[in-house]
Short mmCIF file of C-alpha atoms in Angstrom, two decimals:
data_model
loop_
_atom_site.label_atom_id
_atom_site.label_comp_id
_atom_site.label_asym_id
_atom_site.label_seq_id
_atom_site.Cartn_x
_atom_site.Cartn_y
_atom_site.Cartn_z
CA MET A 279 34.70 -6.87 19.11
CA LEU A 280 31.89 -9.38 18.53
CA ILE A 281 34.27 -12.15 19.54
CA ARG A 282 35.70 -10.20 22.49
CA SER A 283 32.20 -9.54 23.82
CA GLY A 284 31.34 -13.24 23.62
CA GLU A 285 28.65 -12.71 21.01
CA TRP A 286 30.46 -14.84 18.42
CA ALA A 287 31.67 -18.23 19.64
CA GLY A 288 31.49 -20.11 16.36
CA HIS A 289 33.89 -21.09 13.61
CA THR A 290 36.02 -18.42 11.95
CA SER A 291 36.25 -20.09 8.54
CA GLY A 292 34.98 -17.59 5.99
CA LEU A 293 35.26 -14.63 8.41
CA ALA A 294 37.64 -11.75 7.59
CA THR A 295 39.10 -13.84 4.79
CA ARG A 296 41.88 -11.34 3.96
CA HIS A 297 43.21 -11.62 7.51
CA VAL A 298 45.64 -14.11 8.95
CA GLN A 299 44.04 -16.52 11.40
CA GLY A 300 46.08 -18.40 13.96
CA ASN A 301 46.11 -21.56 16.02
CA VAL A 302 46.50 -20.77 19.72
CA VAL A 303 48.39 -22.73 22.36
CA VAL A 304 48.86 -21.26 25.87
CA LEU A 305 51.25 -23.12 28.16
CA PRO A 306 52.87 -22.50 31.53
CA ALA A 307 56.36 -21.05 31.26
CA ALA A 308 57.83 -24.34 32.51
CA TYR A 309 56.85 -25.90 29.17
CA ALA A 310 57.50 -22.86 27.01
CA HIS A 311 61.11 -23.49 26.12
CA ASP A 312 60.52 -27.06 25.02
CA PHE A 313 57.46 -26.11 22.99
CA LEU A 314 59.30 -23.25 21.36
CA LEU A 315 62.12 -25.65 20.53
CA TYR A 316 59.59 -28.13 19.12
CA CYS A 317 58.23 -25.42 16.82
CA GLN A 318 61.73 -24.37 15.81
CA ARG A 319 62.61 -27.95 14.93
CA ASN A 320 59.37 -28.55 13.02
CA PRO A 321 58.64 -25.33 11.16
CA ARG A 322 56.42 -26.89 8.49
CA PRO A 323 53.72 -28.16 10.89
CA CYS A 324 54.46 -25.49 13.54
CA PRO A 325 54.90 -22.12 11.79
CA LEU A 326 55.15 -19.70 14.70
CA LEU A 327 53.61 -16.30 14.07
CA ALA A 328 54.07 -14.90 17.57
CA VAL A 329 55.10 -15.84 21.12
CA SER A 330 54.11 -13.68 24.09
CA GLU A 331 56.09 -12.67 27.13
CA ALA A 332 55.21 -14.84 30.15
CA GLY A 333 52.05 -13.52 31.80
CA SER A 334 51.38 -10.95 29.09
CA PRO A 335 48.07 -11.29 27.24
CA VAL A 336 49.12 -9.02 24.37
CA LEU A 337 50.73 -9.91 21.05
CA PRO A 338 51.78 -6.61 19.46
CA GLY A 339 53.00 -8.30 16.28
CA LEU A 340 49.51 -9.57 15.53
CA GLY A 341 47.37 -6.58 16.42
CA ASP A 342 47.53 -3.26 18.25
CA ASN A 343 44.59 -4.00 20.46
CA LEU A 344 44.66 -7.74 20.95
CA ASP A 345 44.02 -9.55 24.23
CA ILE A 346 44.52 -13.28 23.95
CA ARG A 347 42.27 -13.83 27.01
CA THR A 348 39.16 -12.54 25.23
CA ASP A 349 39.79 -12.48 21.48
CA VAL A 350 39.41 -16.15 20.59
CA PRO A 351 35.78 -17.13 19.95
CA LEU A 352 35.91 -20.36 21.96
CA TYR A 353 38.66 -21.78 24.17
CA ARG A 354 39.41 -25.25 25.35
CA VAL A 355 40.97 -25.68 28.79
CA TRP A 356 43.10 -28.75 29.43
CA ARG A 357 44.56 -30.18 32.65
CA HIS A 358 47.04 -33.03 32.44
CA GLY A 359 45.97 -33.72 28.87
CA GLN A 360 42.26 -33.89 29.71
CA LEU A 361 39.74 -31.43 28.27
CA VAL A 362 38.02 -29.87 31.28
CA GLU A 363 35.90 -27.09 29.78
CA GLU A 364 35.06 -24.90 26.80
CA VAL A 365 34.74 -21.19 27.54
CA ARG A 366 34.40 -17.86 25.70
CA ASP A 367 36.80 -15.95 27.94
CA VAL A 368 39.85 -17.08 29.95
CA ARG A 369 40.45 -13.94 32.05
CA SER A 370 39.47 -15.79 35.21
CA LEU A 371 41.97 -18.57 34.40
CA TRP A 372 44.88 -16.30 33.54
CA ARG A 373 48.19 -16.79 35.36
CA GLU A 374 51.40 -14.83 35.46
CA ASP A 375 53.38 -17.78 34.08
CA LEU A 376 51.35 -18.34 30.90
CA VAL A 377 53.02 -18.03 27.51
CA THR A 378 50.93 -17.75 24.35
CA PHE A 379 51.99 -19.29 21.05
CA VAL A 380 50.17 -18.39 17.84
CA LEU A 381 50.81 -20.61 14.84
CA GLY A 382 49.91 -19.97 11.22
CA CYS A 383 47.04 -21.79 9.59
CA SER A 384 46.31 -22.99 6.09
CA PHE A 385 43.40 -20.54 5.69
CA SER A 386 46.03 -17.99 4.61
CA PHE A 387 47.41 -20.03 1.75
CA GLU A 388 43.96 -21.28 0.78
CA HIS A 389 42.97 -17.65 0.33
CA ALA A 390 45.96 -17.17 -2.00
CA LEU A 391 45.10 -20.34 -3.94
CA LEU A 392 41.50 -19.25 -4.45
CA ASP A 393 42.67 -15.75 -5.43
CA ALA A 394 44.80 -17.40 -8.10
CA GLY A 395 41.85 -19.39 -9.41
CA VAL A 396 43.06 -22.74 -8.05
CA PRO A 397 39.91 -24.56 -6.94
CA LEU A 398 39.65 -26.16 -3.50
CA ARG A 399 37.04 -28.88 -3.40
CA HIS A 400 36.49 -28.89 0.35
CA VAL A 401 35.85 -25.13 0.25
CA ALA A 402 33.46 -25.47 -2.69
CA GLN A 403 31.61 -28.19 -0.78
CA SER A 404 31.71 -26.30 2.55
CA ARG A 405 33.50 -29.15 4.26
CA ASN A 406 36.42 -29.31 6.64
CA VAL A 407 39.72 -30.22 5.00
CA ALA A 408 40.77 -33.90 5.10
CA MET A 409 43.57 -34.58 7.61
CA PHE A 410 45.73 -37.66 8.08
CA ARG A 411 48.27 -38.92 10.59
CA THR A 412 51.43 -39.86 8.70
CA SER A 413 54.43 -42.11 9.27
CA ILE A 414 56.64 -38.98 9.28
CA ALA A 415 57.96 -38.44 12.81
CA THR A 416 58.43 -34.88 14.03
CA GLU A 417 61.70 -33.88 15.71
CA PRO A 418 61.03 -34.21 19.45
CA ALA A 419 61.80 -31.50 22.00
CA GLY A 420 61.38 -32.27 25.69
CA PRO A 421 57.96 -33.90 26.15
CA PHE A 422 56.71 -32.81 22.73
CA ALA A 423 56.82 -35.41 19.96
CA GLY A 424 54.61 -37.41 17.66
CA PRO A 425 53.72 -38.01 14.04
CA MET A 426 53.24 -35.23 11.53
CA VAL A 427 49.59 -34.65 10.68
CA VAL A 428 48.94 -33.43 7.15
CA THR A 429 46.06 -31.91 5.24
CA MET A 430 45.29 -33.32 1.80
CA ARG A 431 43.82 -31.45 -1.13
CA PRO A 432 43.21 -33.07 -4.53
CA PHE A 433 44.33 -31.16 -7.63
CA LYS A 434 44.61 -31.68 -11.34
CA PRO A 435 48.33 -31.85 -12.23
CA ALA A 436 48.56 -28.27 -13.54
CA ASP A 437 46.87 -26.96 -10.41
CA ALA A 438 49.17 -29.08 -8.23
CA ILE A 439 52.14 -27.31 -9.80
CA ARG A 440 50.52 -23.89 -9.23
CA ALA A 441 49.74 -24.90 -5.65
CA VAL A 442 53.41 -25.70 -4.99
CA GLN A 443 54.41 -22.32 -6.40
CA ILE A 444 51.80 -20.32 -4.52
CA THR A 445 52.16 -22.00 -1.14
CA SER A 446 55.97 -21.81 -1.35
CA ARG A 447 55.49 -18.06 -0.96
CA PHE A 448 53.91 -18.57 2.46
CA PRO A 449 56.43 -20.35 4.70
CA GLY A 450 54.81 -18.68 7.73
CA VAL A 451 51.61 -20.64 7.20
CA HIS A 452 52.93 -24.17 6.47
CA GLY A 453 54.57 -23.21 3.16
CA ALA A 454 55.14 -25.70 0.37
CA PRO A 455 53.62 -29.17 0.41
CA VAL A 456 55.50 -31.86 2.29
CA HIS A 457 54.41 -34.58 -0.12
CA ILE A 458 52.70 -35.09 -3.46
CA GLY A 459 51.16 -38.21 -4.94
CA LYS A 460 52.07 -41.65 -3.47
CA PRO A 461 50.22 -41.41 -0.13
CA GLU A 462 51.47 -44.87 0.83
CA LEU A 463 55.02 -43.50 1.12
CA ILE A 464 53.98 -41.43 4.13
CA GLY A 465 51.84 -44.09 5.75
CA ILE A 466 48.46 -43.11 4.33
CA HIS A 467 46.73 -46.22 3.08
CA ASP A 468 43.36 -44.82 2.04
CA VAL A 469 43.09 -41.18 1.00
CA THR A 470 39.31 -41.41 1.07
CA ARG A 471 39.30 -42.04 4.84
CA PRO A 472 40.86 -39.14 6.74
CA ASP A 473 41.78 -39.40 10.42
CA TYR A 474 40.34 -35.93 11.10
CA GLY A 475 38.09 -33.56 9.16
CA ASP A 476 35.88 -34.59 6.29
CA PRO A 477 36.48 -37.00 3.40
CA VAL A 478 36.98 -35.38 0.02
CA GLU A 479 36.42 -36.90 -3.39
CA MET A 480 39.51 -37.50 -5.53
CA LEU A 481 39.08 -37.93 -9.28
CA ASP A 482 41.13 -40.14 -11.57
CA ASP A 483 42.87 -37.15 -13.14
CA GLU A 484 43.91 -35.68 -9.80
CA LEU A 485 46.88 -36.00 -7.47
CA PRO A 486 46.71 -35.80 -3.69
CA VAL A 487 48.88 -32.96 -2.37
CA PHE A 488 49.83 -32.91 1.30
CA TRP A 489 50.72 -30.00 3.58
CA ALA A 490 51.93 -30.10 7.15
CA CYS A 491 49.01 -29.31 9.46
CA GLY A 492 48.60 -27.35 12.67
CA VAL A 493 46.95 -30.36 14.28
CA THR A 494 50.50 -31.74 14.59
CA PRO A 495 51.53 -29.46 17.50
CA GLN A 496 48.06 -29.71 19.06
CA ALA A 497 48.38 -33.49 19.15
CA ALA A 498 51.95 -33.21 20.47
CA VAL A 499 50.74 -30.95 23.30
CA MET A 500 47.88 -33.29 24.21
CA GLU A 501 50.25 -36.27 24.25
CA ALA A 502 52.68 -34.38 26.49
CA ARG A 503 49.88 -33.92 29.06
CA PRO A 504 51.00 -30.57 30.47
CA SER A 505 49.59 -29.71 33.89
CA PHE A 506 47.66 -26.81 32.31
CA CYS A 507 46.97 -25.67 28.78
CA ILE A 508 44.56 -23.43 26.89
CA THR A 509 43.91 -23.81 23.15
CA HIS A 510 41.39 -22.46 20.69
CA ALA A 511 38.46 -24.82 20.06
CA PRO A 512 38.78 -26.54 16.64
CA GLY A 513 37.81 -24.12 13.87
CA SER A 514 37.45 -21.15 16.23
CA MET A 515 40.73 -19.42 15.48
CA LEU A 516 42.34 -16.17 16.52
CA ILE A 517 41.69 -13.52 13.83
CA THR A 518 44.65 -11.15 13.66
CA ASP A 519 45.21 -7.70 12.13
CA LEU A 520 47.80 -9.14 9.73
CA LEU A 521 46.79 -9.59 6.11
CA ASN A 522 47.48 -12.91 4.42
CA TYR A 523 49.56 -11.32 1.67
CA GLN A 524 51.75 -9.63 4.26
CA LEU A 525 53.12 -13.12 4.92
CA ALA A 526 54.12 -13.73 1.29
CA THR A 527 57.89 -13.93 0.96
CA LEU A 528 57.87 -12.95 -2.70
CA MET B 217 87.37 -20.10 -29.47
CA LEU B 218 87.80 -23.89 -29.78
CA ILE B 219 84.29 -24.08 -31.22
CA ARG B 220 84.77 -21.04 -33.47
CA SER B 221 87.98 -22.51 -34.90
CA GLY B 222 86.19 -25.77 -35.70
CA GLU B 223 88.31 -27.79 -33.28
CA TRP B 224 85.30 -28.76 -31.14
CA ALA B 225 82.30 -30.11 -33.05
CA GLY B 226 80.91 -32.37 -30.36
CA HIS B 227 78.20 -32.18 -27.71
CA THR B 228 78.18 -29.29 -25.28
CA SER B 229 76.58 -31.16 -22.38
CA GLY B 230 78.94 -30.80 -19.42
CA LEU B 231 80.89 -27.92 -21.00
CA ALA B 232 80.89 -24.50 -19.29
CA THR B 233 78.17 -25.73 -16.97
CA ARG B 234 77.64 -22.31 -15.31
CA HIS B 235 76.79 -20.78 -18.67
CA VAL B 236 73.48 -20.64 -20.45
CA GLN B 237 73.33 -22.82 -23.55
CA GLY B 238 70.81 -22.21 -26.29
CA ASN B 239 68.93 -23.96 -29.06
CA VAL B 240 69.50 -22.24 -32.41
CA VAL B 241 67.04 -21.77 -35.26
CA VAL B 242 67.99 -19.56 -38.24
CA LEU B 243 65.19 -18.77 -40.71
CA PRO B 244 64.69 -16.46 -43.66
CA ALA B 245 62.97 -13.20 -42.71
CA ALA B 246 59.85 -14.30 -44.59
CA TYR B 247 59.26 -16.89 -41.83
CA ALA B 248 60.54 -14.80 -38.95
CA HIS B 249 57.32 -13.12 -37.90
CA ASP B 250 55.35 -16.35 -37.78
CA PHE B 251 58.09 -18.14 -35.87
CA LEU B 252 58.41 -15.28 -33.42
CA LEU B 253 54.64 -15.38 -32.95
CA TYR B 254 54.81 -19.15 -32.43
CA CYS B 255 57.37 -18.64 -29.67
CA GLN B 256 55.33 -15.85 -28.13
CA ARG B 257 52.24 -18.06 -28.08
CA ASN B 258 54.11 -21.06 -26.68
CA PRO B 259 56.59 -19.67 -24.15
CA ARG B 260 56.98 -22.87 -22.14
CA PRO B 261 58.40 -24.98 -25.01
CA CYS B 262 59.85 -21.95 -26.86
CA PRO B 263 61.54 -19.67 -24.31
CA LEU B 264 63.21 -17.06 -26.51
CA LEU B 265 66.52 -15.77 -25.21
CA ALA B 266 67.42 -13.62 -28.21
CA VAL B 267 66.37 -12.77 -31.77
CA SER B 268 68.81 -11.13 -34.18
CA GLU B 269 68.27 -8.37 -36.70
CA ALA B 270 67.81 -9.78 -40.22
CA GLY B 271 71.19 -10.48 -41.79
CA SER B 272 73.11 -9.73 -38.60
CA PRO B 273 75.21 -12.58 -37.20
CA VAL B 274 75.63 -10.97 -33.78
CA LEU B 275 73.53 -11.36 -30.65
CA PRO B 276 74.73 -8.71 -28.21
CA GLY B 277 72.42 -9.88 -25.44
CA LEU B 278 74.12 -13.27 -25.34
CA GLY B 279 77.78 -12.28 -25.65
CA ASP B 280 79.99 -9.35 -26.60
CA ASN B 281 81.92 -11.28 -29.17
CA LEU B 282 79.48 -13.79 -30.56
CA ASP B 283 79.10 -14.71 -34.23
CA ILE B 284 76.27 -17.13 -34.83
CA ARG B 285 77.90 -18.24 -38.12
CA THR B 286 80.92 -19.78 -36.37
CA ASP B 287 80.12 -20.24 -32.68
CA VAL B 288 77.91 -23.34 -32.75
CA PRO B 289 79.94 -26.57 -32.70
CA LEU B 290 77.94 -28.30 -35.42
CA TYR B 291 75.17 -26.98 -37.65
CA ARG B 292 72.45 -28.70 -39.59
CA VAL B 293 71.32 -27.15 -42.86
CA TRP B 294 67.77 -27.80 -44.03
CA ARG B 295 66.05 -27.10 -47.35
CA HIS B 296 62.30 -27.60 -47.62
CA GLY B 297 62.32 -29.66 -44.44
CA GLN B 298 65.09 -32.00 -45.62
CA LEU B 299 68.44 -32.22 -43.87
CA VAL B 300 71.03 -31.48 -46.56
CA GLU B 301 74.30 -31.23 -44.62
CA GLU B 302 76.07 -30.93 -41.27
CA VAL B 303 78.83 -28.31 -41.14
CA ARG B 304 81.08 -26.58 -38.58
CA ASP B 305 80.72 -23.10 -40.03
CA VAL B 306 77.87 -21.45 -41.97
CA ARG B 307 79.68 -18.28 -43.18
CA SER B 308 79.50 -19.49 -46.78
CA LEU B 309 75.73 -20.05 -46.44
CA TRP B 310 74.95 -16.73 -44.80
CA ARG B 311 72.30 -14.47 -46.37
CA GLU B 312 71.17 -10.96 -45.70
CA ASP B 313 67.63 -12.12 -44.89
CA LEU B 314 68.50 -14.62 -42.16
CA VAL B 315 67.11 -14.14 -38.65
CA THR B 316 68.58 -16.07 -35.71
CA PHE B 317 66.45 -17.29 -32.83
CA VAL B 318 68.12 -18.60 -29.67
CA LEU B 319 65.89 -20.51 -27.26
CA GLY B 320 66.65 -21.52 -23.69
CA CYS B 321 67.48 -25.09 -22.82
CA SER B 322 66.90 -27.27 -19.80
CA PHE B 323 70.65 -27.51 -19.08
CA SER B 324 70.23 -24.22 -17.18
CA PHE B 325 67.60 -25.48 -14.78
CA GLU B 326 69.28 -28.87 -14.47
CA HIS B 327 72.35 -27.02 -13.25
CA ALA B 328 70.22 -25.28 -10.62
CA LEU B 329 68.60 -28.58 -9.58
CA LEU B 330 71.98 -30.28 -9.16
CA ASP B 331 73.30 -27.23 -7.27
CA ALA B 332 70.36 -27.67 -4.88
CA GLY B 333 71.16 -31.35 -4.37
CA VAL B 334 68.20 -32.62 -6.37
CA PRO B 335 69.48 -35.72 -8.18
CA LEU B 336 68.94 -36.22 -11.91
CA ARG B 337 69.13 -39.85 -12.89
CA HIS B 338 69.89 -39.31 -16.57
CA VAL B 339 72.80 -37.07 -15.63
CA ALA B 340 74.10 -39.57 -13.07
CA GLN B 341 73.89 -42.28 -15.73
CA SER B 342 75.37 -40.05 -18.48
CA ARG B 343 72.32 -40.51 -20.67
CA ASN B 344 70.25 -38.15 -22.74
CA VAL B 345 67.03 -37.03 -21.08
CA ALA B 346 63.84 -38.97 -21.98
CA MET B 347 61.53 -37.02 -24.32
CA PHE B 348 57.92 -37.70 -25.31
CA ARG B 349 55.43 -36.35 -27.81
CA THR B 350 52.26 -35.40 -25.94
CA SER B 351 48.60 -34.92 -26.76
CA ILE B 352 48.99 -31.23 -25.83
CA ALA B 353 48.70 -29.13 -29.00
CA THR B 354 50.78 -25.98 -29.26
CA GLU B 355 49.13 -22.72 -30.35
CA PRO B 356 49.77 -22.49 -34.11
CA ALA B 357 51.21 -19.42 -35.82
CA GLY B 358 51.38 -19.35 -39.62
CA PRO B 359 52.93 -22.64 -40.77
CA PHE B 360 54.25 -23.51 -37.31
CA ALA B 361 52.21 -25.97 -35.26
CA GLY B 362 52.36 -29.40 -33.72
CA PRO B 363 52.28 -31.30 -30.44
CA MET B 364 54.22 -30.22 -27.40
CA VAL B 365 57.24 -32.40 -26.75
CA VAL B 366 58.21 -32.80 -23.11
CA THR B 367 61.18 -34.05 -21.15
CA MET B 368 60.52 -36.39 -18.24
CA ARG B 369 62.58 -36.70 -15.09
CA PRO B 370 61.65 -39.08 -12.25
CA PHE B 371 61.78 -37.72 -8.69
CA LYS B 372 60.89 -38.80 -5.20
CA PRO B 373 57.90 -36.69 -4.04
CA ALA B 374 59.95 -34.29 -1.89
CA ASP B 375 62.36 -33.70 -4.76
CA ALA B 376 59.45 -33.20 -7.17
CA ILE B 377 58.25 -30.35 -4.95
CA ARG B 378 61.75 -28.83 -4.84
CA ALA B 379 62.00 -29.22 -8.60
CA VAL B 380 58.78 -27.22 -9.10
CA GLN B 381 60.12 -24.48 -6.84
CA ILE B 382 63.55 -24.31 -8.41
CA THR B 383 62.50 -24.48 -12.05
CA SER B 384 59.74 -21.89 -11.45
CA ARG B 385 62.58 -19.41 -10.96
CA PHE B 386 63.74 -19.99 -14.54
CA PRO B 387 60.90 -19.09 -16.91
CA GLY B 388 63.49 -18.24 -19.59
CA VAL B 389 64.57 -21.85 -19.81
CA HIS B 390 61.21 -23.70 -19.85
CA GLY B 391 60.29 -22.73 -16.28
CA ALA B 392 57.97 -24.81 -14.12
CA PRO B 393 56.85 -28.29 -15.14
CA VAL B 394 53.85 -28.53 -17.43
CA HIS B 395 52.67 -31.77 -15.86
CA ILE B 396 53.31 -34.06 -12.91
CA GLY B 397 52.28 -37.66 -12.36
CA LYS B 398 49.49 -39.16 -14.51
CA PRO B 399 51.34 -39.42 -17.85
CA GLU B 400 48.22 -40.85 -19.51
CA LEU B 401 46.49 -37.47 -19.14
CA ILE B 402 48.91 -35.94 -21.64
CA GLY B 403 48.90 -38.87 -24.05
CA ILE B 404 51.96 -40.73 -22.75
CA HIS B 405 51.11 -44.39 -22.45
CA ASP B 406 54.47 -45.84 -21.41
CA VAL B 407 56.94 -43.65 -19.54
CA THR B 408 59.65 -46.27 -20.02
CA ARG B 409 59.60 -45.83 -23.82
CA PRO B 410 60.49 -42.27 -24.80
CA ASP B 411 59.98 -40.98 -28.34
CA TYR B 412 63.39 -39.27 -28.29
CA GLY B 413 66.45 -39.50 -26.05
CA ASP B 414 67.17 -42.38 -23.72
CA PRO B 415 64.87 -44.41 -21.47
CA VAL B 416 65.24 -43.72 -17.76
CA GLU B 417 64.34 -46.00 -14.88
CA MET B 418 61.44 -44.92 -12.67
CA LEU B 419 61.15 -46.42 -9.20
CA ASP B 420 57.93 -47.20 -7.32
CA ASP B 421 58.45 -44.29 -4.95
CA GLU B 422 58.94 -41.76 -7.72
CA LEU B 423 56.71 -39.49 -9.77
CA PRO B 424 57.31 -38.54 -13.39
CA VAL B 425 57.67 -34.78 -13.78
CA PHE B 426 57.34 -33.24 -17.25
CA TRP B 427 58.79 -30.03 -18.66
CA ALA B 428 58.15 -28.45 -22.03
CA CYS B 429 61.07 -29.24 -24.34
CA GLY B 430 62.95 -27.32 -27.01
CA VAL B 431 62.38 -30.17 -29.43
CA THR B 432 58.83 -28.77 -29.75
CA PRO B 433 59.84 -25.76 -31.90
CA GLN B 434 62.43 -27.82 -33.77
CA ALA B 435 59.73 -30.30 -34.78
CA ALA B 436 57.36 -27.45 -35.68
CA VAL B 437 60.00 -25.92 -37.94
CA MET B 438 60.73 -29.22 -39.67
CA GLU B 439 57.01 -29.83 -40.22
CA ALA B 440 56.62 -26.34 -41.70
CA ARG B 441 59.27 -27.22 -44.34
CA PRO B 442 60.73 -23.72 -44.76
CA SER B 443 62.69 -23.19 -47.98
CA PHE B 444 65.87 -22.75 -45.93
CA CYS B 445 66.81 -23.24 -42.30
CA ILE B 446 69.90 -23.69 -40.15
CA THR B 447 69.79 -25.27 -36.69
CA HIS B 448 72.33 -26.55 -34.21
CA ALA B 449 72.94 -30.29 -34.43
CA PRO B 450 71.26 -32.15 -31.54
CA GLY B 451 73.31 -31.73 -28.37
CA SER B 452 75.73 -29.26 -29.95
CA MET B 453 74.32 -26.06 -28.51
CA LEU B 454 75.32 -22.43 -28.56
CA ILE B 455 77.28 -21.61 -25.38
CA THR B 456 76.58 -18.01 -24.35
CA ASP B 457 78.27 -15.55 -22.00
CA LEU B 458 75.15 -15.47 -19.79
CA LEU B 459 75.30 -17.33 -16.50
CA ASN B 460 72.45 -19.68 -15.63
CA TYR B 461 71.68 -17.83 -12.40
CA GLN B 462 71.38 -14.56 -14.29
CA LEU B 463 68.13 -16.01 -15.66
CA ALA B 464 66.65 -16.67 -12.22
CA THR B 465 63.64 -14.44 -11.61
CA LEU B 466 63.94 -14.64 -7.84
#
């Protein structure tokens, strides 16, 4: 309600930590099939939690009383790939041909890792996670294509093994890592210099572990330059009624 | 029946590949509690599949018609830690105070890895797996103690992740890896020179992945120098009626 009323327009990291948060992409129906296909072909970076009917602002699978036009803290509005404004409410921009896509986010599996006592350095240091563009190409669909973006978290070997186990239970929120160790094999030449987010220290007794990242579809959408698009502003996610552990497959 | 009759006294690798094979340790009852406790305290290297009643040669959990005195291809007989003979049948050595321990073996999870298309170089090259003594101490129990011995298999990063997932399903046969990458952190200074088994090539794009190994309890028993002990001869395991996938927890 605070978000719906416009009182909270900030980041959602650390808010309602038991609840699933989602990345939001709203596209005209003309792009919807190709974007849906892109997500279907690239489930690790694009784990779809819900897709609306065209023109409908509700997402019953994510909450009984959810209106995508008001319930994201801060929106970005894009025209032809250009950011045109940031707003707290998109009711005045709504169109009958808009389709909403909500994609899972790593907050859910980070919650499960922390619950299991697996430390996350960027969380302990209150930083954004380190993100990298890789040499792994996504499977294109229509105008949507581009490299996979990954998050990197450093772990001691025993914790890296636990992290594979725990995140494997959450395929709806990126699931298992896509890579472990050997950053150079996926085109990352310096793990201390991320392309997005904040740098994170890596100790000699740690391995870098890489997960597919929701920035992948965001970058693919920007590159495709759709005539119109609404997204959440970075870090200001949709908080849903789902609980993180409801997404666990085991 | 071939094994029981004494006709087959060779290795069991590659025989009855769908079936669980076990490491065998037979000890006088005076040692049984401490050895059981050692296994309980060190489940990764010592995954107990079955423990007999004292004096009883049967193991109903592992097969309806199983006699531990005849059904191992080749036995080793030890007195005070010294190997005294290798025989195909221990009926003449049987005593009313002997307790049989059967421990899971990595053949079971290797079968699951190969079924899932994860290649195993030592299998492809018909070699024994590479084994290393580590700097990881096991939890002692009575006279049983010593370093953890591990097997090492090299994998490309994506296969290393799959291997964690697949072997996590098999806690009864060593389960998940105990270590990944960074061999120096567990006291292994040259992964190309194993302490037991055969060397295996490791490529630049591969990570070493380490599992606890059944040689750990064997070495602990030898070091404890029990007055009497029977084991299987290396590679000549007990073939059980259990199927590997019956051990999968998921």
